Tab-separated table of C-alpha atoms in Angstrom:
chain	number	residue	atom	x	y	z
A	1	MET	CA	-31.699	-7.476	-1.232
A	2	ALA	CA	-34.000	-10.399	-4.094
A	3	VAL	CA	-30.220	-10.165	-6.480
A	4	ALA	CA	-28.258	-10.927	-3.755
A	5	LYS	CA	-30.134	-13.869	-2.377
A	6	LEU	CA	-30.742	-15.205	-5.630
A	7	ALA	CA	-26.899	-14.313	-6.452
A	8	TYR	CA	-25.788	-16.294	-2.773
A	9	ALA	CA	-28.707	-19.362	-4.152
A	10	LEU	CA	-26.949	-20.461	-8.115
A	11	GLN	CA	-23.122	-20.010	-6.396
A	12	ALA	CA	-24.876	-22.527	-3.857
A	13	GLU	CA	-25.643	-24.768	-7.161
A	14	GLY	CA	-21.995	-24.089	-8.060
A	15	ARG	CA	-21.985	-21.788	-10.110
A	16	SER	CA	-19.281	-18.273	-10.312
A	17	VAL	CA	-20.401	-15.225	-9.160
A	18	ILE	CA	-19.288	-12.074	-9.093
A	19	HIS	CA	-21.003	-9.872	-6.063
A	20	MET	CA	-20.528	-5.722	-8.018
A	21	GLU	CA	-24.070	-5.472	-5.839
A	22	PHE	CA	-23.553	-4.907	-2.171
A	23	GLY	CA	-21.255	-1.350	-0.934
A	24	GLN	CA	-19.052	-3.400	1.314
A	25	PRO	CA	-15.243	-3.787	1.738
A	26	SER	CA	-14.494	-7.177	0.243
A	27	THR	CA	-10.826	-6.296	1.999
A	28	GLY	CA	-10.798	-8.112	5.658
A	29	ALA	CA	-10.367	-5.480	8.816
A	30	PRO	CA	-6.951	-3.748	8.810
A	31	SER	CA	-4.168	-6.212	10.377
A	32	ALA	CA	-3.858	-5.034	13.735
A	33	ALA	CA	-7.099	-4.128	14.444
A	34	ILE	CA	-7.730	-8.967	13.991
A	35	ALA	CA	-4.762	-7.995	16.186
A	36	LYS	CA	-6.732	-6.665	18.994
A	37	ALA	CA	-9.627	-7.842	18.728
A	38	HIS	CA	-7.340	-11.439	19.178
A	39	GLU	CA	-5.563	-10.466	22.160
A	40	MET	CA	-8.790	-8.973	24.663
A	41	LEU	CA	-11.298	-12.276	23.291
A	42	ASP	CA	-8.926	-13.690	25.869
A	43	LYS	CA	-8.232	-11.036	28.077
A	44	ASP	CA	-11.495	-8.688	28.627
A	45	THR	CA	-14.822	-10.046	29.608
A	46	LEU	CA	-16.954	-7.413	26.568
A	47	GLY	CA	-19.668	-6.944	28.680
A	48	TYR	CA	-22.160	-3.653	28.039
A	49	TRP	CA	-19.111	-0.819	27.484
A	50	GLU	CA	-18.972	2.956	25.156
A	51	SER	CA	-14.886	3.145	25.107
A	52	PRO	CA	-13.225	6.802	26.107
A	53	LYS	CA	-11.026	6.360	23.889
A	54	LEU	CA	-12.121	6.306	21.147
A	55	ARG	CA	-14.494	8.596	20.705
A	56	GLU	CA	-11.057	10.724	21.782
A	57	ARG	CA	-8.883	8.682	18.770
A	58	ILE	CA	-12.778	10.437	16.443
A	59	ALA	CA	-12.243	13.432	18.318
A	60	HIS	CA	-9.082	13.534	17.143
A	61	PHE	CA	-9.670	11.985	13.962
A	62	TYR	CA	-12.027	15.288	12.570
A	63	ARG	CA	-9.342	17.011	13.621
A	64	GLU	CA	-5.892	15.917	11.630
A	65	ARG	CA	-9.106	15.365	8.555
A	66	GLU	CA	-11.158	18.293	8.606
A	67	GLY	CA	-9.750	21.163	10.899
A	68	ILE	CA	-12.250	20.955	13.971
A	69	ALA	CA	-12.966	20.247	17.464
A	70	VAL	CA	-15.977	18.218	17.384
A	71	ASP	CA	-16.014	17.172	21.675
A	72	PRO	CA	-15.858	13.481	22.587
A	73	ASP	CA	-18.718	14.012	25.265
A	74	ALA	CA	-20.790	14.125	21.873
A	75	ILE	CA	-19.864	11.638	20.144
A	76	LEU	CA	-22.300	8.871	21.018
A	77	LEU	CA	-20.943	5.279	18.818
A	78	THR	CA	-23.484	3.147	17.688
A	79	CYS	CA	-23.637	-0.942	16.509
A	80	GLY	CA	-23.189	0.781	12.997
A	81	ALA	CA	-24.191	3.681	9.822
A	82	SER	CA	-27.616	2.739	10.433
A	83	PRO	CA	-28.576	2.626	13.929
A	84	ALA	CA	-26.619	5.981	13.631
A	85	LEU	CA	-29.838	6.931	11.284
A	86	ILE	CA	-32.378	6.311	13.548
A	87	LEU	CA	-30.856	7.567	16.769
A	88	ALA	CA	-30.434	11.186	14.677
A	89	LEU	CA	-33.812	10.865	13.632
A	90	ALA	CA	-35.745	10.074	16.834
A	91	THR	CA	-34.603	12.916	18.093
A	92	ALA	CA	-34.176	15.740	15.821
A	93	PHE	CA	-37.504	15.292	14.825
A	94	ARG	CA	-40.709	14.911	15.863
A	95	PRO	CA	-43.625	12.360	14.161
A	96	GLY	CA	-45.127	14.349	11.945
A	97	ALA	CA	-42.339	16.497	9.937
A	98	THR	CA	-41.249	16.941	7.327
A	99	VAL	CA	-37.241	15.758	6.741
A	100	ALA	CA	-36.632	16.711	2.508
A	101	LEU	CA	-33.863	14.040	0.891
A	102	ALA	CA	-31.732	13.568	-2.953
A	103	ARG	CA	-33.320	11.233	-5.237
A	104	PRO	CA	-32.088	9.083	-6.401
A	105	GLY	CA	-30.541	8.428	-2.615
A	106	TYR	CA	-29.992	5.516	0.484
A	107	VAL	CA	-33.234	3.518	0.682
A	108	ALA	CA	-32.825	3.742	4.339
A	109	TYR	CA	-33.362	7.898	4.340
A	110	ARG	CA	-36.779	6.847	3.408
A	111	ASN	CA	-38.245	3.890	4.718
A	112	GLY	CA	-36.347	5.052	8.370
A	113	LEU	CA	-38.559	8.398	8.174
A	114	LYS	CA	-41.711	6.724	7.073
A	115	THR	CA	-40.402	4.239	9.307
A	116	LEU	CA	-40.701	7.200	12.435
A	117	HIS	CA	-43.879	9.019	11.085
A	118	ILE	CA	-41.390	10.976	9.764
A	119	ASN	CA	-42.596	12.667	5.764
A	120	PRO	CA	-39.966	12.327	3.359
A	121	LEU	CA	-40.119	15.153	0.620
A	122	GLU	CA	-37.659	13.202	-1.498
A	123	LEU	CA	-36.262	16.127	-4.366
A	124	GLU	CA	-36.005	14.748	-7.988
A	125	CYS	CA	-31.556	15.266	-8.784
A	126	GLU	CA	-31.252	14.679	-12.400
A	127	GLU	CA	-27.603	14.104	-14.326
A	128	ALA	CA	-26.678	18.108	-14.484
A	129	ALA	CA	-26.841	18.380	-10.873
A	130	ARG	CA	-24.829	15.870	-9.901
A	131	PHE	CA	-27.189	13.592	-8.737
A	132	GLN	CA	-26.710	15.628	-5.957
A	133	LEU	CA	-29.587	18.407	-3.493
A	134	SER	CA	-27.981	22.478	-4.232
A	135	ALA	CA	-28.950	25.693	-1.641
A	136	ASP	CA	-31.282	26.442	-4.630
A	137	MET	CA	-33.651	23.663	-4.102
A	138	ILE	CA	-34.038	23.733	-0.708
A	139	ALA	CA	-34.258	27.118	-0.445
A	140	ALA	CA	-36.989	27.554	-3.395
A	141	LEU	CA	-39.332	25.214	-0.620
A	142	ASP	CA	-42.897	26.519	0.723
A	143	PRO	CA	-42.936	26.092	2.915
A	144	ALA	CA	-39.111	24.755	5.042
A	145	PRO	CA	-38.967	21.434	5.520
A	146	GLU	CA	-37.859	20.439	9.130
A	147	GLY	CA	-35.164	19.577	7.723
A	148	VAL	CA	-32.602	18.243	5.503
A	149	ILE	CA	-30.412	14.756	4.596
A	150	VAL	CA	-26.913	15.357	3.095
A	151	ALA	CA	-25.047	12.953	1.706
A	152	SER	CA	-21.848	13.498	-0.837
A	153	PRO	CA	-20.276	11.580	-1.177
A	154	ALA	CA	-23.918	9.312	-2.148
A	155	ASN	CA	-24.784	6.309	-2.487
A	156	PRO	CA	-25.967	5.605	-5.618
A	157	THR	CA	-23.859	7.900	-7.466
A	158	GLY	CA	-20.337	7.889	-5.618
A	159	THR	CA	-21.522	12.118	-6.724
A	160	ILE	CA	-19.769	14.448	-3.776
A	161	ILE	CA	-20.991	18.224	-3.048
A	162	PRO	CA	-18.087	20.870	-3.411
A	163	PRO	CA	-16.742	22.478	-0.744
A	164	ASP	CA	-18.863	25.781	-1.620
A	165	GLU	CA	-22.025	24.788	-2.458
A	166	LEU	CA	-22.328	22.565	0.279
A	167	LYS	CA	-21.518	26.026	2.572
A	168	ALA	CA	-23.574	27.424	0.519
A	169	LEU	CA	-26.935	24.668	1.840
A	170	ALA	CA	-25.660	25.037	4.777
A	171	GLU	CA	-26.348	28.563	5.255
A	172	VAL	CA	-29.268	27.593	3.391
A	173	CYS	CA	-30.360	25.367	5.758
A	174	ARG	CA	-29.422	27.791	8.627
A	175	ASP	CA	-31.511	31.123	8.047
A	176	ARG	CA	-34.642	28.963	7.536
A	177	LYS	CA	-34.375	27.171	11.062
A	178	ILE	CA	-33.541	23.500	8.960
A	179	ARG	CA	-32.326	20.974	11.131
A	180	ILE	CA	-29.096	19.113	8.823
A	181	LEU	CA	-28.453	15.483	9.328
A	182	SER	CA	-25.504	14.795	7.141
A	183	ASP	CA	-24.308	11.056	5.849
A	184	GLU	CA	-20.020	11.030	6.271
A	185	ILE	CA	-19.469	7.646	6.089
A	186	TYR	CA	-18.116	7.431	2.690
A	187	HIS	CA	-15.553	10.175	4.101
A	188	GLY	CA	-12.081	9.043	2.850
A	189	LEU	CA	-12.834	7.745	-0.136
A	190	SER	CA	-12.789	9.327	-3.048
A	191	TYR	CA	-10.475	10.177	-6.170
A	192	GLY	CA	-10.007	14.214	-6.366
A	193	ALA	CA	-12.762	15.650	-5.704
A	194	PRO	CA	-12.675	16.866	-1.015
A	195	THR	CA	-14.634	15.008	1.158
A	196	HIS	CA	-15.282	18.143	3.530
A	197	SER	CA	-17.795	18.228	7.123
A	198	ILE	CA	-20.358	19.566	7.531
A	199	LEU	CA	-18.881	20.707	10.754
A	200	ARG	CA	-16.886	22.565	8.817
A	201	TYR	CA	-19.841	24.773	7.882
A	202	ASP	CA	-22.513	24.313	10.543
A	203	GLU	CA	-22.305	23.197	14.523
A	204	SER	CA	-25.899	22.156	14.438
A	205	ALA	CA	-25.869	19.526	12.514
A	206	PHE	CA	-25.900	16.081	13.508
A	207	VAL	CA	-22.931	13.339	11.702
A	208	ILE	CA	-23.412	10.152	10.788
A	209	ASN	CA	-20.627	7.987	10.501
A	210	SER	CA	-18.982	4.230	10.388
A	211	PHE	CA	-15.788	2.299	10.427
A	212	SER	CA	-17.871	0.111	7.174
A	213	LYS	CA	-16.548	1.898	4.764
A	214	TYR	CA	-13.051	3.367	4.784
A	215	PHE	CA	-11.676	0.987	7.803
A	216	SER	CA	-13.512	-2.127	5.605
A	217	MET	CA	-14.596	-2.981	8.436
A	218	PRO	CA	-18.176	-4.183	7.862
A	219	GLY	CA	-18.940	-7.220	10.231
A	220	TRP	CA	-17.552	-5.431	12.946
A	221	ARG	CA	-20.841	-3.306	13.131
A	222	LEU	CA	-18.755	-0.166	14.789
A	223	GLY	CA	-20.335	3.960	13.893
A	224	TRP	CA	-21.220	7.061	15.538
A	225	LEU	CA	-23.186	9.890	15.833
A	226	VAL	CA	-22.054	13.646	16.273
A	227	VAL	CA	-24.680	15.062	17.790
A	228	PRO	CA	-24.749	18.644	18.839
A	229	ASP	CA	-25.392	20.322	22.032
A	230	ASP	CA	-28.785	21.075	22.306
A	231	HIS	CA	-29.643	16.838	21.347
A	232	LEU	CA	-27.164	15.804	23.263
A	233	GLU	CA	-28.913	14.662	27.061
A	234	GLY	CA	-32.211	14.026	23.726
A	235	ALA	CA	-29.982	12.072	22.920
A	236	LYS	CA	-28.186	9.513	25.149
A	237	ALA	CA	-31.446	9.555	26.564
A	238	ARG	CA	-32.995	7.285	23.411
A	239	MET	CA	-29.219	5.544	23.167
A	240	GLY	CA	-29.454	3.861	26.165
A	241	ASN	CA	-33.300	3.009	26.082
A	242	MET	CA	-32.606	2.143	21.987
A	243	PHE	CA	-29.536	0.202	21.742
A	244	LEU	CA	-27.935	0.235	25.034
A	245	THR	CA	-23.756	-0.442	23.800
A	246	PRO	CA	-22.057	-1.348	20.511
A	247	PRO	CA	-19.664	-4.493	21.002
A	248	SER	CA	-16.594	-3.796	22.791
A	249	LEU	CA	-14.535	-6.676	20.836
A	250	SER	CA	-15.425	-4.489	17.904
A	251	GLN	CA	-14.326	-1.178	19.660
A	252	HIS	CA	-11.222	-2.591	20.951
A	253	ALA	CA	-10.182	-3.084	17.180
A	254	ALA	CA	-11.330	0.616	16.137
A	255	LEU	CA	-8.833	2.375	17.728
A	256	ALA	CA	-6.862	0.167	16.195
A	257	ALA	CA	-7.345	0.242	13.358
A	258	PHE	CA	-6.369	4.320	12.732
A	259	ASP	CA	-3.133	2.847	13.818
A	260	CYS	CA	-3.297	1.520	10.116
A	261	ARG	CA	-3.801	4.310	7.141
A	262	ASP	CA	-1.476	2.500	4.842
A	263	GLU	CA	-3.687	-0.626	4.506
A	264	LEU	CA	-6.315	1.663	4.340
A	265	GLU	CA	-4.611	3.970	1.793
A	266	ALA	CA	-3.533	0.166	-0.267
A	267	ASN	CA	-7.522	-0.441	0.000
A	268	ILE	CA	-8.015	2.980	-1.838
A	269	ASP	CA	-6.005	2.043	-4.452
A	270	THR	CA	-7.213	-0.623	-5.943
A	271	TYR	CA	-11.303	0.946	-5.263
A	272	ARG	CA	-9.632	3.469	-7.839
A	273	ARG	CA	-8.044	1.123	-10.185
A	274	ASN	CA	-10.654	-0.545	-10.042
A	275	ARG	CA	-13.184	3.047	-10.796
A	276	GLU	CA	-10.430	3.864	-14.351
A	277	LEU	CA	-10.957	0.312	-15.722
A	278	LEU	CA	-14.532	0.542	-15.031
A	279	LEU	CA	-14.919	4.669	-16.717
A	280	GLU	CA	-12.675	3.206	-19.198
A	281	ALA	CA	-14.573	0.067	-20.393
A	282	LEU	CA	-18.457	0.749	-19.970
A	283	PRO	CA	-18.681	3.787	-22.359
A	284	GLY	CA	-18.023	1.083	-25.119
A	285	LEU	CA	-20.048	-0.829	-23.941
A	286	GLY	CA	-23.018	0.754	-24.377
A	287	LEU	CA	-23.129	2.024	-21.111
A	288	GLY	CA	-21.725	5.755	-21.584
A	289	ASN	CA	-24.406	7.850	-18.659
A	290	ILE	CA	-22.686	7.701	-15.911
A	291	ALA	CA	-23.211	10.064	-12.609
A	292	PRO	CA	-19.420	10.901	-12.256
A	293	PRO	CA	-17.936	8.681	-8.865
A	294	ASP	CA	-16.114	10.968	-7.230
A	295	GLY	CA	-16.207	8.933	-4.733
A	296	ALA	CA	-17.277	5.703	-1.850
A	297	PHE	CA	-17.260	2.546	-4.868
A	298	TYR	CA	-20.497	2.645	-7.265
A	299	VAL	CA	-20.757	3.361	-10.141
A	300	TYR	CA	-24.126	4.309	-10.653
A	301	VAL	CA	-24.824	3.170	-14.617
A	302	SER	CA	-28.500	3.894	-16.820
A	303	VAL	CA	-29.178	0.884	-18.859
A	304	GLY	CA	-33.023	2.646	-20.367
A	305	HIS	CA	-31.875	2.057	-23.345
A	306	LEU	CA	-32.569	-1.313	-22.778
A	307	THR	CA	-34.782	-1.682	-20.793
A	308	ASN	CA	-37.900	0.131	-18.858
A	309	ASP	CA	-36.938	-3.394	-15.424
A	310	SER	CA	-33.537	-2.346	-13.697
A	311	LEU	CA	-35.233	-5.700	-12.094
A	312	SER	CA	-35.508	-7.929	-14.395
A	313	PHE	CA	-32.052	-6.537	-16.396
A	314	CYS	CA	-30.522	-7.730	-12.969
A	315	GLU	CA	-32.144	-11.233	-12.808
A	316	LYS	CA	-30.779	-11.573	-16.090
A	317	LEU	CA	-27.915	-10.313	-16.087
A	318	LEU	CA	-27.066	-12.808	-13.085
A	319	ARG	CA	-28.539	-15.984	-15.044
A	320	ASP	CA	-27.302	-15.570	-17.711
A	321	THR	CA	-23.185	-13.876	-16.160
A	322	GLY	CA	-22.916	-14.342	-12.884
A	323	VAL	CA	-22.441	-11.289	-12.541
A	324	ALA	CA	-24.060	-9.606	-9.539
A	325	ILE	CA	-25.074	-5.769	-10.130
A	326	THR	CA	-27.898	-3.990	-7.865
A	327	PRO	CA	-31.478	-2.020	-9.593
A	328	GLY	CA	-31.335	1.174	-9.230
A	329	LEU	CA	-35.008	1.333	-7.881
A	330	ASP	CA	-34.449	1.127	-4.155
A	331	PHE	CA	-32.640	4.611	-5.059
A	332	ASP	CA	-34.961	6.035	-7.005
A	333	PRO	CA	-38.976	4.848	-6.884
A	334	VAL	CA	-40.063	6.657	-10.125
A	335	ASP	CA	-37.025	7.100	-12.375
A	336	GLY	CA	-34.925	3.639	-10.764
A	337	HIS	CA	-36.436	1.262	-13.629
A	338	ARG	CA	-33.597	2.574	-15.915
A	339	PHE	CA	-31.080	2.484	-13.496
A	340	VAL	CA	-28.501	0.197	-12.176
A	341	ARG	CA	-25.785	0.383	-9.733
A	342	MET	CA	-22.707	-1.763	-9.554
A	343	SER	CA	-20.175	-1.774	-6.526
A	344	PHE	CA	-16.679	-1.729	-7.478
A	345	ALA	CA	-15.676	-2.850	-3.834
A	346	VAL	CA	-14.596	-5.996	-5.045
A	347	SER	CA	-10.573	-7.167	-6.203
A	348	THR	CA	-9.285	-5.753	-9.307
A	349	GLU	CA	-9.449	-8.975	-11.723
A	350	LEU	CA	-12.914	-9.401	-10.182
A	351	VAL	CA	-13.820	-6.333	-11.567
A	352	LYS	CA	-11.884	-7.148	-15.170
A	353	GLU	CA	-13.320	-10.349	-15.319
A	354	ALA	CA	-17.349	-8.873	-14.957
A	355	ILE	CA	-16.002	-6.915	-18.075
A	356	GLU	CA	-14.910	-9.247	-19.568
A	357	ARG	CA	-18.757	-11.603	-19.076
A	358	LEU	CA	-20.623	-7.664	-20.076
A	359	ARG	CA	-19.509	-7.740	-23.609
A	360	VAL	CA	-20.126	-11.155	-23.944
A	361	TRP	CA	-23.899	-10.773	-22.840
A	362	LEU	CA	-24.756	-7.580	-24.275
A	363	PRO	CA	-25.058	-7.179	-27.191
A	364	THR	CA	-27.955	-9.710	-26.840
A	365	MET	CA	-29.536	-6.993	-25.189
A	366	GLY	CA	-31.728	-5.363	-27.663
A	367	PRO	CA	-33.069	-1.795	-27.288
A	368	ASN	CA	-36.124	-1.652	-25.599
A	369	ALA	CA	-35.908	-5.103	-24.744
A	370	GLN	CA	-37.662	-5.925	-20.984
A	371	GLY	CA	-35.273	-8.850	-19.453
């Protein structure tokens, strides 16, 4: 957020800034979703509401994409994935419980756990493990944690857990009575590797998803949580007390977005091209140590040969070139000072321009420069 604040300040001064710091699509909502929103503004009072048709359409989405049956009543609509995460954690675990998660990983997992007085157990996931949790890692934990957070594709790395490993991880958790929370907000955004829902292998898992990534609707603040039967009533009670319902306008628009598959797939074609451009260019710029970006829209890059302070590195890059990227510190408080994350969810032309700015700037950074 410090980098983003600086980026917008420089932009306000008239500087040319390329925003590769945010994990959000640069495209807008699908056209039919926008048209539906205009229609509903004129004809609906937009009060508190949870759309039964949208829950049914999400359940159909699981049948269509995953071949699994999800009861629409088990789907709770939320104001984005962030409330879904807090709702899942508050429902599944009591204060003092321990939940394992990968490091590097999305900062809100760690901080959400701490906010609810749940102990985060961050497990170092190195490049050799594709920066992901494995069944063996969970099996080796003694004592077993009460829960584990799985993210595939992951933020910040974009890596995907292969289906056989995901199945093995689910089996270990079932045997050890470990509850799984699966963050699947980047499902639909992959470049060859399959993204399987944990629900294929574990019906007792909580699943978080969102309209912010694949559906290109981050500002509409709409997500959902699939809740297992044994926690459904508790989750509904907490939902009603903590969050009520998500925006009615967003629910109407999201239902229409399901019929915009061609537009949404065209967005992925743009991300795929952007990913290819970065993977082709960065090694030649001296940034060849990259996590395998199987999905999402990030590259997680080692800059340890250039700096031991990724925050200062990102700030200097932004001031000198106008290219805004994210330091790895939030994702990994131990080793993140040696990594940066670049989002390629911007336009292809902006990716090309960012590469050229990096090509000029990086040679000015000597080994072990501190920014």
